[in-house]
Coordinates of C-alpha atoms in Angstrom, one line a residue:
M18 CA 18.9 -69.7 -13.9
I19 CA 17.1 -67.0 -12.0
D20 CA 13.5 -66.6 -13.0
S21 CA 11.9 -63.1 -13.3
C22 CA 9.9 -63.5 -10.1
D23 CA 13.1 -63.9 -8.1
K24 CA 14.6 -60.9 -9.8
K25 CA 11.6 -58.8 -8.8
K26 CA 11.8 -60.0 -5.2
T27 CA 15.4 -58.9 -5.1
L28 CA 15.1 -55.7 -7.1
T29 CA 12.0 -54.3 -5.3
P30 CA 13.6 -53.8 -1.9
I31 CA 16.6 -52.2 -3.5
I32 CA 14.5 -49.7 -5.4
L33 CA 12.4 -48.9 -2.3
A34 CA 15.6 -48.4 -0.2
G35 CA 16.9 -46.1 -3.0
I36 CA 13.7 -44.1 -3.0
F37 CA 13.8 -43.8 0.8
C38 CA 17.4 -42.5 0.7
I39 CA 16.6 -40.0 -2.0
M40 CA 13.5 -38.7 -0.1
L41 CA 15.5 -38.5 3.1
G42 CA 18.2 -36.5 1.4
L43 CA 15.6 -34.1 -0.2
S44 CA 14.0 -33.6 3.2
F45 CA 17.3 -32.4 4.7
A46 CA 18.0 -30.2 1.6
A47 CA 14.5 -28.6 1.5
V48 CA 15.1 -25.9 4.1
P49 CA 18.4 -24.6 2.7
L50 CA 17.1 -24.8 -0.9
Y51 CA 14.0 -23.0 0.0
D52 CA 16.0 -20.3 1.8
L53 CA 18.2 -19.9 -1.3
F54 CA 15.2 -19.7 -3.6
C55 CA 13.6 -17.0 -1.4
R56 CA 16.8 -14.9 -1.2
V57 CA 17.4 -15.1 -4.9
T58 CA 13.8 -14.3 -6.0
G59 CA 12.5 -12.3 -3.0
F60 CA 9.7 -14.8 -2.8
G61 CA 7.5 -14.4 0.3
G62 CA 8.8 -10.9 1.0
T63 CA 12.4 -12.1 1.6
T64 CA 14.6 -9.0 1.5
Q65 CA 18.1 -8.9 0.2
I66 CA 21.4 -8.4 2.0
S67 CA 23.8 -5.9 0.5
K68 CA 27.3 -4.8 1.2
D69 CA 27.3 -2.1 -1.5
I70 CA 25.2 1.0 -1.9
P71 CA 23.6 1.9 -5.2
K72 CA 25.4 4.2 -7.5
I73 CA 22.3 6.2 -8.5
V74 CA 19.4 7.8 -6.5
L75 CA 16.1 8.4 -8.3
D76 CA 13.7 11.2 -7.6
K77 CA 10.9 8.8 -7.1
K78 CA 9.9 8.3 -3.4
I79 CA 8.3 5.3 -1.7
S80 CA 6.7 5.4 1.7
V81 CA 8.1 2.7 3.9
R82 CA 5.8 1.8 6.8
F83 CA 7.0 -0.1 9.8
D84 CA 5.0 -2.4 12.0
T85 CA 6.4 -3.8 15.3
N86 CA 5.1 -6.8 17.2
V87 CA 6.2 -8.9 20.2
N88 CA 5.2 -12.6 20.6
K89 CA 5.4 -14.0 24.2
L90 CA 8.1 -11.7 25.5
P91 CA 7.6 -9.0 28.2
W92 CA 9.0 -6.4 25.8
N93 CA 7.8 -3.1 24.4
F94 CA 9.0 -2.8 20.8
K95 CA 8.4 0.4 18.8
I96 CA 9.9 2.4 16.0
K97 CA 10.9 6.1 16.2
E98 CA 9.0 7.0 13.0
N99 CA 6.2 4.8 11.7
V100 CA 6.5 6.0 8.1
I101 CA 9.4 7.4 6.2
D102 CA 9.5 8.5 2.6
V103 CA 12.6 7.1 0.9
K104 CA 14.1 8.0 -2.4
I105 CA 14.8 4.9 -4.5
G106 CA 18.6 4.2 -4.2
Q107 CA 19.1 6.4 -1.2
V108 CA 20.5 4.7 2.0
S109 CA 18.1 5.2 4.8
R110 CA 17.9 4.3 8.5
A111 CA 15.2 3.3 10.9
Q112 CA 15.7 3.3 14.6
F113 CA 13.8 0.9 16.9
E114 CA 13.5 0.9 20.7
V115 CA 13.0 -2.2 22.8
E116 CA 12.4 -2.4 26.5
N117 CA 12.2 -5.4 28.8
Y118 CA 9.4 -4.6 31.3
G119 CA 9.6 -8.0 32.9
D120 CA 11.5 -9.0 36.0
E121 CA 13.9 -11.6 34.3
T122 CA 16.6 -11.5 31.7
T123 CA 15.0 -12.5 28.4
Y124 CA 16.3 -13.3 25.0
G125 CA 14.6 -12.6 21.7
V126 CA 15.1 -12.8 17.9
A127 CA 13.3 -10.6 15.5
S128 CA 12.0 -11.8 12.2
F129 CA 10.4 -9.7 9.5
N130 CA 8.5 -9.7 6.3
V131 CA 7.8 -7.2 3.5
S132 CA 4.4 -6.5 2.0
P133 CA 3.7 -6.6 -0.9
S134 CA 5.9 -9.7 -1.1
S135 CA 7.0 -8.9 -4.7
F136 CA 8.8 -5.9 -3.2
G137 CA 11.2 -8.1 -1.1
Q138 CA 13.8 -8.6 -3.8
Y139 CA 14.3 -4.8 -4.1
F140 CA 14.5 -4.1 -0.3
A141 CA 18.2 -4.3 0.4
K142 CA 19.4 -4.4 4.0
I143 CA 22.9 -3.1 4.7
G144 CA 22.7 -3.5 8.5
C145 CA 20.0 -5.1 10.6
F146 CA 19.4 -6.6 14.1
C147 CA 17.0 -9.3 12.7
F148 CA 17.8 -12.9 13.2
E149 CA 20.4 -12.1 15.8
K150 CA 20.0 -13.0 19.4
Q151 CA 19.1 -10.0 21.6
K152 CA 19.4 -10.1 25.4
L153 CA 17.6 -7.7 27.6
D154 CA 17.9 -7.5 31.4
P155 CA 14.9 -6.5 33.5
G156 CA 14.1 -2.9 32.9
E157 CA 16.8 -2.6 30.2
K158 CA 16.2 -0.5 27.1
A159 CA 18.0 -0.9 23.8
M160 CA 18.1 0.8 20.5
Y161 CA 18.5 -1.1 17.2
M162 CA 19.1 0.3 13.8
L163 CA 18.1 -0.9 10.4
T164 CA 20.1 0.5 7.5
F165 CA 18.6 -0.2 4.0
Y166 CA 18.0 1.1 0.5
L167 CA 15.4 0.4 -2.2
D168 CA 17.1 -1.0 -5.3
P169 CA 16.7 1.2 -8.3
E170 CA 15.9 -1.9 -10.4
I171 CA 12.4 -1.7 -8.8
V172 CA 11.3 0.7 -11.5
N173 CA 12.1 -1.8 -14.3
D174 CA 9.9 -4.5 -12.9
L175 CA 6.3 -4.4 -14.1
S176 CA 5.0 -5.9 -10.8
T177 CA 6.6 -3.3 -8.6
K178 CA 7.3 -0.1 -10.6
N179 CA 4.0 1.5 -9.6
I180 CA 4.2 0.7 -5.9
E181 CA 4.0 3.8 -3.7
D182 CA 4.2 2.3 -0.3
V183 CA 5.5 -0.8 1.4
T184 CA 5.2 -2.3 4.8
L185 CA 8.1 -3.8 6.7
S186 CA 6.8 -5.8 9.7
Y187 CA 9.1 -7.0 12.5
T188 CA 8.2 -9.5 15.3
F189 CA 10.3 -10.4 18.3
F190 CA 10.0 -14.0 19.4
P191 CA 11.4 -15.6 22.5
S192 CA 14.6 -17.5 22.0
D193 CA 15.1 -20.2 24.5
Y194 CA 18.0 -21.5 22.4
Y195 CA 20.2 -18.7 23.6
E196 CA 19.3 -18.9 27.3
P197 CA 22.1 -20.1 29.5
A198 CA 21.7 -23.5 31.0
K199 CA 20.0 -23.5 34.5
N200 CA 21.8 -25.4 37.2

């Protein structure tokens, strides 16, 4: 007959191994689950991606301000218009210009955020250059376009219905991942 002390000695490592496996699995699932959560809720200013345009355009306008930044790249990055007034539900475009003033080919990826963050779930991008690798040769200039609309549902949300202006901030970061291997 197995006494209870022997059962505990056998069961404890099995339980600990099980907990370890569960924690390991959760650590791998954390990033995709957080990304899904942010996209569904707009948490942290995460904008939405849309393939369709809204069926209605409201008379209410919101000022969309753009902020452009570069982190550790020899690039100039600016927007054609710093502020545009956008009707809710209307498809709008913003044009960005980027120039590599360095003497080497460089690669960058733009990330963004929306402020106030509660607005993110109503900022719908139809086309964007963000999160895509961009390559610029020395002295090269490029134009990038953002096509977006403000979801008419914004007026039904108590936390966003009185917002009159929003800021969309873009930052280009270097992307060594995309550089070709050096021989």
